[in-house]
PDB file of C-alpha atoms in Angstrom:
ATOM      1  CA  UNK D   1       0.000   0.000   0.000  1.00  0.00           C
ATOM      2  CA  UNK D   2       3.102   2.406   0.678  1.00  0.00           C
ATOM      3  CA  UNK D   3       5.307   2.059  -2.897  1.00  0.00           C
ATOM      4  CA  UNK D   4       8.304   4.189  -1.743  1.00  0.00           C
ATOM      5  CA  UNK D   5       8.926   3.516   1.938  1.00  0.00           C
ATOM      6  CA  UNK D   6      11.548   6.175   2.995  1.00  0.00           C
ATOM      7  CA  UNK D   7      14.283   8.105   0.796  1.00  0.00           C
ATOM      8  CA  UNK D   8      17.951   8.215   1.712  1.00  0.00           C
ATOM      9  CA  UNK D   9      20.178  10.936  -0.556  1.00  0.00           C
ATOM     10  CA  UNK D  10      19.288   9.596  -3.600  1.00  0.00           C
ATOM     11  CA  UNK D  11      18.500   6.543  -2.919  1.00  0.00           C
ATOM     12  CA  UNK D  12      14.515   5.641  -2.482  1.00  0.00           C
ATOM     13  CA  UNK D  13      13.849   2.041  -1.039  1.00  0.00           C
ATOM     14  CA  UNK D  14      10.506   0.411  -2.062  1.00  0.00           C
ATOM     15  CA  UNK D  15       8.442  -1.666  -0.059  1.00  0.00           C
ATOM     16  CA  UNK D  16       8.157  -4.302  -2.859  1.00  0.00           C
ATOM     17  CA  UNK D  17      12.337  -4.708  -3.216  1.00  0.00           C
ATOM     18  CA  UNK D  18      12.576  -4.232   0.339  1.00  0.00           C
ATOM     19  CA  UNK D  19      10.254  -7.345   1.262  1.00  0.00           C
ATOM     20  CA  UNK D  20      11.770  -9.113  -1.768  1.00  0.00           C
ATOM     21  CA  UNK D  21      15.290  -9.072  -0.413  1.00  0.00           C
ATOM     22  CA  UNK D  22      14.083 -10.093   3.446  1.00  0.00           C
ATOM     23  CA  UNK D  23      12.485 -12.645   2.049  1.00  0.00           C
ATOM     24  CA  UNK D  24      15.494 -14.301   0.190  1.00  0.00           C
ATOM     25  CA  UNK D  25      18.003 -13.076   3.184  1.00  0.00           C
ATOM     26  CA  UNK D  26      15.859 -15.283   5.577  1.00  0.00           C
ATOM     27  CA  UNK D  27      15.612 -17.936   3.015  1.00  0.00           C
ATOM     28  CA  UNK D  28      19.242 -18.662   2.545  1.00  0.00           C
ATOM     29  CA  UNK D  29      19.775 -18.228   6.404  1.00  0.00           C
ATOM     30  CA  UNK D  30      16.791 -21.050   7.342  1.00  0.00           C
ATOM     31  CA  UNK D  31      18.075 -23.075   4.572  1.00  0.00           C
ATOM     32  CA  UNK D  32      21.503 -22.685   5.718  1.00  0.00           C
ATOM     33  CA  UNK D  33      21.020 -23.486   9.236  1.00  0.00           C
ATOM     34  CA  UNK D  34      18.825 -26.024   8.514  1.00  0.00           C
ATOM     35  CA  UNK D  35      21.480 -27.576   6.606  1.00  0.00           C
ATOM     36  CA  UNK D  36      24.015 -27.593   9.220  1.00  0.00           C
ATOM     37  CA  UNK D  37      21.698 -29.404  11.236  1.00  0.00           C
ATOM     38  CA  UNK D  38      21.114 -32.173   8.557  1.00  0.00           C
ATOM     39  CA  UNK D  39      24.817 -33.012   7.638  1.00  0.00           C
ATOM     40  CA  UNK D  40      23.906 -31.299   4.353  1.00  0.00           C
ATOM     41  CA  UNK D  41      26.462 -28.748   2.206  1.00  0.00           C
ATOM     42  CA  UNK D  42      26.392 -25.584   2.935  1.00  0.00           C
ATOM     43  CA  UNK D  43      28.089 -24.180   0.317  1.00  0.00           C
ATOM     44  CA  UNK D  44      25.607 -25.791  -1.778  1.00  0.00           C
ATOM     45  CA  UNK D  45      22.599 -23.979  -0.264  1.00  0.00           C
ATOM     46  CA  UNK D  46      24.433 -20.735  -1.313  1.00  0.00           C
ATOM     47  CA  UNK D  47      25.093 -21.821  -4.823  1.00  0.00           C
ATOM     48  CA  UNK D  48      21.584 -22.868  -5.530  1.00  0.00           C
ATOM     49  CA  UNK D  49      20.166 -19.575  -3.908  1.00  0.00           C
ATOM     50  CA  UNK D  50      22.711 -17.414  -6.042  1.00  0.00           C
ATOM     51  CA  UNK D  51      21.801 -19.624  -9.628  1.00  0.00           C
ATOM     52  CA  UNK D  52      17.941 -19.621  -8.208  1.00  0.00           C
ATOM     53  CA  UNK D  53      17.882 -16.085  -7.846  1.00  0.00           C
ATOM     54  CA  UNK D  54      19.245 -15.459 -11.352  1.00  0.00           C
ATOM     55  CA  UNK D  55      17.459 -18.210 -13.166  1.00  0.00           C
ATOM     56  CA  UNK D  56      14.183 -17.439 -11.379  1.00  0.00           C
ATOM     57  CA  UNK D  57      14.096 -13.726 -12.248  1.00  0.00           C
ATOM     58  CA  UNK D  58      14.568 -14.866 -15.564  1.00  0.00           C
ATOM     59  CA  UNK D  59      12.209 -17.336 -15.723  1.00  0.00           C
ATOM     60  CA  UNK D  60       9.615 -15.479 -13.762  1.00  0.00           C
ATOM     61  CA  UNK D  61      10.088 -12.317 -17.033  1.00  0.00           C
ATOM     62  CA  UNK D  62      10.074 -14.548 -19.528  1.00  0.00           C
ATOM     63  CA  UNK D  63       6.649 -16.417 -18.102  1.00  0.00           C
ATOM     64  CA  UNK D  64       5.153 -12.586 -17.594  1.00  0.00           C
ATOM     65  CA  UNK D  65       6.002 -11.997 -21.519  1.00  0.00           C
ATOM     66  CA  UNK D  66       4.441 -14.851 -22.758  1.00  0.00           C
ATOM     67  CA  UNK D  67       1.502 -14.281 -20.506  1.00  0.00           C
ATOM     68  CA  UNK D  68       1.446 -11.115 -21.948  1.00  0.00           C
ATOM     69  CA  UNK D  69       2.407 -11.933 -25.615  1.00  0.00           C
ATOM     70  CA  UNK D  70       0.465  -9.628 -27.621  1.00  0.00           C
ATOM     71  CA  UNK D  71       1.853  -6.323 -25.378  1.00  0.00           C
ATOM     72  CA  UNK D  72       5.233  -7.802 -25.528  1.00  0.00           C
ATOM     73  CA  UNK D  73       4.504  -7.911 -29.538  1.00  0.00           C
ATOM     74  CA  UNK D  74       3.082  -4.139 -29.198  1.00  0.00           C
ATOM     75  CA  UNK D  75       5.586  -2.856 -27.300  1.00  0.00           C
ATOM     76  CA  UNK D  76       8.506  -5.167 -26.648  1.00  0.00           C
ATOM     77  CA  UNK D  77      11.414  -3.049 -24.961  1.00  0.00           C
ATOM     78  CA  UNK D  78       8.578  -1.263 -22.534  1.00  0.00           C
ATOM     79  CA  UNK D  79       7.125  -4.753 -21.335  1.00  0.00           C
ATOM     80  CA  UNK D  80      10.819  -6.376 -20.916  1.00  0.00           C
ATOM     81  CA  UNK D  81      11.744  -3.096 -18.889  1.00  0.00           C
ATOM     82  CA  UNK D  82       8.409  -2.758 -16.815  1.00  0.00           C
ATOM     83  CA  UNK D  83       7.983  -4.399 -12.769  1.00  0.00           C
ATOM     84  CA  UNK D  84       5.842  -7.803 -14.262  1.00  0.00           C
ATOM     85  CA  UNK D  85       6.929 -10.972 -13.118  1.00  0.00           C
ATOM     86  CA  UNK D  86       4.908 -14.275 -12.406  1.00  0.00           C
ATOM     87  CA  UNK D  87       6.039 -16.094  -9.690  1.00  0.00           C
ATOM     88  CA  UNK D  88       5.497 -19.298 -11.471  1.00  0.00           C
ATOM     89  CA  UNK D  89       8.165 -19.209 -14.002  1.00  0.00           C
ATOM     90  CA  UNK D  90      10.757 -17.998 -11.334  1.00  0.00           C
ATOM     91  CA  UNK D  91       9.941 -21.278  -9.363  1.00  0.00           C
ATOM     92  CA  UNK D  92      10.504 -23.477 -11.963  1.00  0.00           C
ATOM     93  CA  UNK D  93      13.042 -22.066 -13.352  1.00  0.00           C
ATOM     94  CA  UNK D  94      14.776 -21.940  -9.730  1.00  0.00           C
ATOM     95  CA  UNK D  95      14.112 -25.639  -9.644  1.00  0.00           C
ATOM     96  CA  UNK D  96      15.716 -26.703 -13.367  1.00  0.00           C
ATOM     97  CA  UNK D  97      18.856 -25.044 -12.202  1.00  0.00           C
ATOM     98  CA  UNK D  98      19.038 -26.909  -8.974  1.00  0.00           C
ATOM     99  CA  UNK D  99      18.120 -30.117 -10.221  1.00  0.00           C
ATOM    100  CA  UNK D 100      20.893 -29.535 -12.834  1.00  0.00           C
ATOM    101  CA  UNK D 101      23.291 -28.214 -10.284  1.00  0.00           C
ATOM    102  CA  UNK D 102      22.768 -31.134  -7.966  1.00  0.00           C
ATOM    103  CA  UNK D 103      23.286 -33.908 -10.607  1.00  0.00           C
ATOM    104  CA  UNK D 104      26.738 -31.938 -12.093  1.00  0.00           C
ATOM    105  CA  UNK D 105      27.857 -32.017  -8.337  1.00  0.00           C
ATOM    106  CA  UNK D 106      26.041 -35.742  -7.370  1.00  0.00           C
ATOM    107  CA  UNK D 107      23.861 -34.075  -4.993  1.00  0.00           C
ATOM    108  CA  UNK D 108      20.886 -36.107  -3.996  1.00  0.00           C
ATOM    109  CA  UNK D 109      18.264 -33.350  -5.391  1.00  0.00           C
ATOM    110  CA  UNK D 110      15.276 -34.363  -3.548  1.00  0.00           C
ATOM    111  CA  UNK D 111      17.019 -34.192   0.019  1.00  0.00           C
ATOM    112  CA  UNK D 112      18.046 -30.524  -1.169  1.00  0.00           C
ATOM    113  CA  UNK D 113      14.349 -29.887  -2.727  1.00  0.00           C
ATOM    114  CA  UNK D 114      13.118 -30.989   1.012  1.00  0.00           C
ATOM    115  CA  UNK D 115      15.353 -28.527   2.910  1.00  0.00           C
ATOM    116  CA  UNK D 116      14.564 -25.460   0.801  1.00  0.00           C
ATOM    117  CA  UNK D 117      10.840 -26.045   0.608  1.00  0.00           C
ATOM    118  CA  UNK D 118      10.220 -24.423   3.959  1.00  0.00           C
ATOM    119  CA  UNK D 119      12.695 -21.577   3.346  1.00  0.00           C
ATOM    120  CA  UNK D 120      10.912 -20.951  -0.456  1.00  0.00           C
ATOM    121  CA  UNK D 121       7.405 -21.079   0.908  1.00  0.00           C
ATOM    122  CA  UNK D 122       8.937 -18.359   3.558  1.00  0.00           C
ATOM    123  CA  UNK D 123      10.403 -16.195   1.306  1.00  0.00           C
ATOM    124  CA  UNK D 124       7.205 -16.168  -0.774  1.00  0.00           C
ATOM    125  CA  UNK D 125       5.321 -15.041   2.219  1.00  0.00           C
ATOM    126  CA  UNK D 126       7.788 -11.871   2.405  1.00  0.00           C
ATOM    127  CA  UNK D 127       7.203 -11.112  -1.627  1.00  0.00           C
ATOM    128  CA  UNK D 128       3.434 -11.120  -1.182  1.00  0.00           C
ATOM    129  CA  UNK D 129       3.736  -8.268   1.673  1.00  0.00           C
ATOM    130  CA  UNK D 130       5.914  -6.672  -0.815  1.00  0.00           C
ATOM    131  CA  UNK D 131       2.872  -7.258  -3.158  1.00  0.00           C
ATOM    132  CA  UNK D 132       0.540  -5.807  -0.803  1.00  0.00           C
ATOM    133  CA  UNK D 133       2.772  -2.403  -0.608  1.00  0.00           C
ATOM    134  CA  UNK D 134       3.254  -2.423  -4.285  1.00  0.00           C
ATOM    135  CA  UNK D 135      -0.667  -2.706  -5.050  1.00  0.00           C
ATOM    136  CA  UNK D 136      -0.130  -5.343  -7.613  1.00  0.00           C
ATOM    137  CA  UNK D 137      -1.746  -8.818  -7.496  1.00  0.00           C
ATOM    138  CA  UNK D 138      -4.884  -6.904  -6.093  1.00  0.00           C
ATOM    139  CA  UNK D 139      -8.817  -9.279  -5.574  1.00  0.00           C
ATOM    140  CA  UNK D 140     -11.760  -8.624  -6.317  1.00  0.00           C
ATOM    141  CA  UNK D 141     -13.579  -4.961  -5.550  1.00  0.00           C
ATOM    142  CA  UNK D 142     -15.877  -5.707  -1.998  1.00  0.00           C
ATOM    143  CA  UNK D 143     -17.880  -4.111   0.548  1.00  0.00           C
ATOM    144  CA  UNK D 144     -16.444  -6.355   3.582  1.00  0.00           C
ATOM    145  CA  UNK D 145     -14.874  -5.981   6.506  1.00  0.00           C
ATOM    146  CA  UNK D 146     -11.662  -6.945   4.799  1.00  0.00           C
ATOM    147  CA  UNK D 147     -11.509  -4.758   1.958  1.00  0.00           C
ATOM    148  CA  UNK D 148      -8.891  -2.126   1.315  1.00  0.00           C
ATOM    149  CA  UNK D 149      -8.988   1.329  -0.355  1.00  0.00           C
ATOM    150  CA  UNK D 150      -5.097   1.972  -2.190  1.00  0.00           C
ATOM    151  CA  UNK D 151      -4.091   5.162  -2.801  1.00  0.00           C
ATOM    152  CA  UNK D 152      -3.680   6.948  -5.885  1.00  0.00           C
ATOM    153  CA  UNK D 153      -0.014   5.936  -6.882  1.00  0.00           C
ATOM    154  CA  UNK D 154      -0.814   2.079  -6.536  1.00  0.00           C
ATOM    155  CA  UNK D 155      -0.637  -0.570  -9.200  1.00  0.00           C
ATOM    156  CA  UNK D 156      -4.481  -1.097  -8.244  1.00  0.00           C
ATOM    157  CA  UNK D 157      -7.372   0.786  -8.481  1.00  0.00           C
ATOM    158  CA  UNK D 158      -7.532   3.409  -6.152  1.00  0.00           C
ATOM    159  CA  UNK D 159     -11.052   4.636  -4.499  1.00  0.00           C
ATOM    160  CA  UNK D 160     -12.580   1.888  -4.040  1.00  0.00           C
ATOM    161  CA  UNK D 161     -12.481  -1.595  -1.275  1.00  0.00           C
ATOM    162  CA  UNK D 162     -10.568  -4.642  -2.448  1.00  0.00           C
ATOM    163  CA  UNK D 163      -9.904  -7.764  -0.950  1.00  0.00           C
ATOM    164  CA  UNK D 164      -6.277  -7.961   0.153  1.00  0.00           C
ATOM    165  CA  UNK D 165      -5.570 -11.229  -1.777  1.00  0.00           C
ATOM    166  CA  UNK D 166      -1.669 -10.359  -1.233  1.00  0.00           C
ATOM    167  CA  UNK D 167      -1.957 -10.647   2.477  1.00  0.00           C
ATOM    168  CA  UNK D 168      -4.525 -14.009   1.924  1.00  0.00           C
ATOM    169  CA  UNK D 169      -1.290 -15.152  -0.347  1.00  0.00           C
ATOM    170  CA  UNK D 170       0.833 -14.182   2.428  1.00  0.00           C
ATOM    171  CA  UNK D 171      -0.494 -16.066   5.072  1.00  0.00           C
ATOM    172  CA  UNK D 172      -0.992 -18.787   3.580  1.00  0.00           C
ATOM    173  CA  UNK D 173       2.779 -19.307   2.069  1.00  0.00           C
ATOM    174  CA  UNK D 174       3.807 -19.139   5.785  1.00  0.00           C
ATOM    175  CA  UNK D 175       1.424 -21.365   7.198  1.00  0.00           C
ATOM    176  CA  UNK D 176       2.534 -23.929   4.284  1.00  0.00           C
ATOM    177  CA  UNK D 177       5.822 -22.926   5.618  1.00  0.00           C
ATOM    178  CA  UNK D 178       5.214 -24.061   9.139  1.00  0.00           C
ATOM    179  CA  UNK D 179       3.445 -27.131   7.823  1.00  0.00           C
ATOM    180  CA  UNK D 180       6.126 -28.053   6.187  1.00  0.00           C
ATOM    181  CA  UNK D 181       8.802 -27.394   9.218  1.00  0.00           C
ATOM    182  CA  UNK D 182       6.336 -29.900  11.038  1.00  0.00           C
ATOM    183  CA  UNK D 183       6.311 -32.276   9.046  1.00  0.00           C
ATOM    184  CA  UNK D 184      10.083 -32.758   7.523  1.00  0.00           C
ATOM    185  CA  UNK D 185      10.561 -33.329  11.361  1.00  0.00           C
ATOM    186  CA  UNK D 186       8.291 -37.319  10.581  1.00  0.00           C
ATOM    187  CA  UNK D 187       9.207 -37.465   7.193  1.00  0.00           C
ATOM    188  CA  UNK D 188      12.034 -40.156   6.508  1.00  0.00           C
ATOM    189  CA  UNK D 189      11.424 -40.619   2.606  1.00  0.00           C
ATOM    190  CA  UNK D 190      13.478 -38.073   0.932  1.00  0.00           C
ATOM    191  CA  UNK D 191      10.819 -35.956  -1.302  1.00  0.00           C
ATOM    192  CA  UNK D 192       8.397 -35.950   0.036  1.00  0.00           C
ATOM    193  CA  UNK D 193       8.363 -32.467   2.272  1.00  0.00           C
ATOM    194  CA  UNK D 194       9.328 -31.017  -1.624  1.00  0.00           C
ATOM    195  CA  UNK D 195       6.194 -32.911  -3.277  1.00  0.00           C
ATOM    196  CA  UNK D 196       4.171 -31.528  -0.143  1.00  0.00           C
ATOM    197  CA  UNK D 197       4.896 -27.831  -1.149  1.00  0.00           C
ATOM    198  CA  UNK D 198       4.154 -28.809  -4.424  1.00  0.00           C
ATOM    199  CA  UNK D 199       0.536 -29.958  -3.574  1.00  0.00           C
ATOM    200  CA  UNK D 200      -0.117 -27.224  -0.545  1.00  0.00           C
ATOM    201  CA  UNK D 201       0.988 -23.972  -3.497  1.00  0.00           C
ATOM    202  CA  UNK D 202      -0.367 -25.473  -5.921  1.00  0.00           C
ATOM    203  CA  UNK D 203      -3.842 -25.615  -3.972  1.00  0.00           C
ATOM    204  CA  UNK D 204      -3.633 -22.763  -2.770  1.00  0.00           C
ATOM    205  CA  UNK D 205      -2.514 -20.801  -5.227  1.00  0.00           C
ATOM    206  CA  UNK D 206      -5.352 -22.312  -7.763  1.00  0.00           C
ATOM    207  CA  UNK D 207      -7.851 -20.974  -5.084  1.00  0.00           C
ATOM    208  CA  UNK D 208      -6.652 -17.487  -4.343  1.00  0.00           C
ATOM    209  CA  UNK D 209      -6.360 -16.508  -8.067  1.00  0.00           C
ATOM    210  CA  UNK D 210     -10.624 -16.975  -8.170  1.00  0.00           C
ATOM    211  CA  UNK D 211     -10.709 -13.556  -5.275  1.00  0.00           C
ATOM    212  CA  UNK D 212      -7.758 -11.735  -8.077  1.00  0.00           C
ATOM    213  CA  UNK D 213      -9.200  -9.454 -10.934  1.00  0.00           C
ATOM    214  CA  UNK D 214      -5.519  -7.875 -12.084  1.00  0.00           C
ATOM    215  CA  UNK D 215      -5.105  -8.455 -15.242  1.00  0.00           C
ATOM    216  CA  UNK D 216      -2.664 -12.031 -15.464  1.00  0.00           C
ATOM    217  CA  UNK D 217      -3.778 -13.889 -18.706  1.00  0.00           C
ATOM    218  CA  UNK D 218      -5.594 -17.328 -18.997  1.00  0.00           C
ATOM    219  CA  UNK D 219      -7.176 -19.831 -21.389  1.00  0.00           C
ATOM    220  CA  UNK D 220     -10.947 -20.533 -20.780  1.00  0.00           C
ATOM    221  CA  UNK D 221     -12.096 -19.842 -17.593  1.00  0.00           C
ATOM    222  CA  UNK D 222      -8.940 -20.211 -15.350  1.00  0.00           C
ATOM    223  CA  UNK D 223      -5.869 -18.146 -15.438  1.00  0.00           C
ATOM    224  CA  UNK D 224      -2.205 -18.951 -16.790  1.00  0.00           C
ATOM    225  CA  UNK D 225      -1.503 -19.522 -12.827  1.00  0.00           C
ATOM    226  CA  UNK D 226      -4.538 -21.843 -12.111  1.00  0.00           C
ATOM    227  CA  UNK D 227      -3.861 -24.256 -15.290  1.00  0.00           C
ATOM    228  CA  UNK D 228       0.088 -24.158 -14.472  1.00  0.00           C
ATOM    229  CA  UNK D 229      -1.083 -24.930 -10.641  1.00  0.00           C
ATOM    230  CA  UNK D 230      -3.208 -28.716 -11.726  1.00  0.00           C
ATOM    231  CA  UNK D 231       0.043 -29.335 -13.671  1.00  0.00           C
ATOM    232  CA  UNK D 232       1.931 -28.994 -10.434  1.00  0.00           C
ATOM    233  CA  UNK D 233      -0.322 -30.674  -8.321  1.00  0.00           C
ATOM    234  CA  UNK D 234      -0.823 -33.596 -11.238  1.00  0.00           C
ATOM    235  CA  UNK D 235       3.258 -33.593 -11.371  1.00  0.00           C
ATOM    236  CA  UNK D 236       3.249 -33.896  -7.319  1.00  0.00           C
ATOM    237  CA  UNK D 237       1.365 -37.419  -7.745  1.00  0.00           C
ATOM    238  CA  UNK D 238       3.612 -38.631 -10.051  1.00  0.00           C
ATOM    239  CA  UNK D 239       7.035 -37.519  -8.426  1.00  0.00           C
ATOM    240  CA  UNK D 240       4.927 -38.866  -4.371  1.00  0.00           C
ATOM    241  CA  UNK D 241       4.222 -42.421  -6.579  1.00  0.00           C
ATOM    242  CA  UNK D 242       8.172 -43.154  -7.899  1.00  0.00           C
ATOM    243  CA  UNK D 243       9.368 -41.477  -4.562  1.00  0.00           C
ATOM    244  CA  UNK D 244       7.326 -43.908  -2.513  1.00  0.00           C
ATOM    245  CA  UNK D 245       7.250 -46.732  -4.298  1.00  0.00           C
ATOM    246  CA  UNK D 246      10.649 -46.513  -6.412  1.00  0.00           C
ATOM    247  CA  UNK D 247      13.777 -45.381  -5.537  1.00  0.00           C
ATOM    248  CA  UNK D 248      14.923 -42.292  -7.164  1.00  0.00           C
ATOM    249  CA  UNK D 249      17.111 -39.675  -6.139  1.00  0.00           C
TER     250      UNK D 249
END
């Protein structure tokens, strides 16, 4: 709700950046403690985060341009140079460079897909505050409780009540995040806290997008994020069947 937080010299720091890099500070620092505790490289956690980072912001641009192909077509150096990401392609692009990474160093990719789960879900609940401040990824006008009026120099409509689907988003990344904590604490078979996140975003994320009205592409009545989320949560099966009942690594 608040795009420019505070202004130093020249320097202005926006809420969106700002929650952006505490959420992949605290990622890399849960992942890397975590990892210490586990037996697991440490070194490793960092180069994954570093290749993440720069695979994911490509993938999540190049996901926004195809999403918004005709724009890009209009106007291609304004779209490539505008704020528009989807999260989506910045996750799995994140996760083709690790599994990549992990099977150039002989890694066992699932144990590192289980210990970053927690921290990724985490650092998604940070981006959607940043969301919040930013005005983007706005729901659906209302006249409840919940809604909230943005101010003129927000990505959403200013004036009038909308539900704070950012915050919704928020919440529930870091309640999957403390789910997931829980649960790599019982879990023995190596995947399956990973194939968890899978199926927990993936619901969740197919639900929020039904309170979102921003403009995010789709193809019949679901958006790009909603038909991308089944294929996660139909890929989650598959990986949960060979995990449990093969061994794969």
């Amino acid at each position: 709700m608040k795009i420019d937080l505070f202004t130093i010299g020249n320097l202005t720091v926006h809420g969106y950046g700002l929650m952006i890099g505490i959420g992949i500070l605290c990622c890399v620092f849960m992942a890397g403690c975590r990892a210490k505790r586990k037996g697991l490289n440490t070194d490793a956690i960092m180069d994954i985060a570093i290749y993440g980072l720069i695979a994911g912001f490509i993938g999540a641009k190049l996901l926004f341009l195809v999403v918004e192909f005709k724009e890009f077509i209009r106007n291609p150096l304004g779209l490539i140079g505008s704020s528009g990401f989807v999260v989506y392609g910045g996750i799995i692009a994140g996760v083709i460079v690790a599994i990549f990474y992990c099977r150039k160093k002989g890694y066992a990719f699932l144990e590192y897909f289980d210990l970053a789960a927690p921290s990724i879900a985490m650092a998604q609940g940070f981006g959607r505050i940043g969301c919040f401040l930013a005005g983007c990824c706005y729901g659906r006008v209302t006249e409840s409780a919940l809604g909230v009026v943005f101010p003129e120099n927000s990505m959403a409509p200013a004036g009038v009540k909308l539900l704070p689907t950012q915050l919704f988003s928020s919440a529930g990344d870091f309640l999957i995040m403390a789910v997931l904590l829980l649960y790599s604490r019982k879990s023995k078979k190596p995947g399956n806290v990973g194939i968890l996140y899978m199926v927990l975003y993936g619901i969740g994320r197919f639900s929020i997008e039904f309170l979102r009205i921003d403009d995010r592409g789709g193809f019949g009545a679901l958006s790009t994020s909603q038909w991308i989320s089944i294929g996660i949560v139909i890929l989650a099966g598959v990986l949960y069947y060979f995990v449990n009942r093969k061994k794969m690594q």
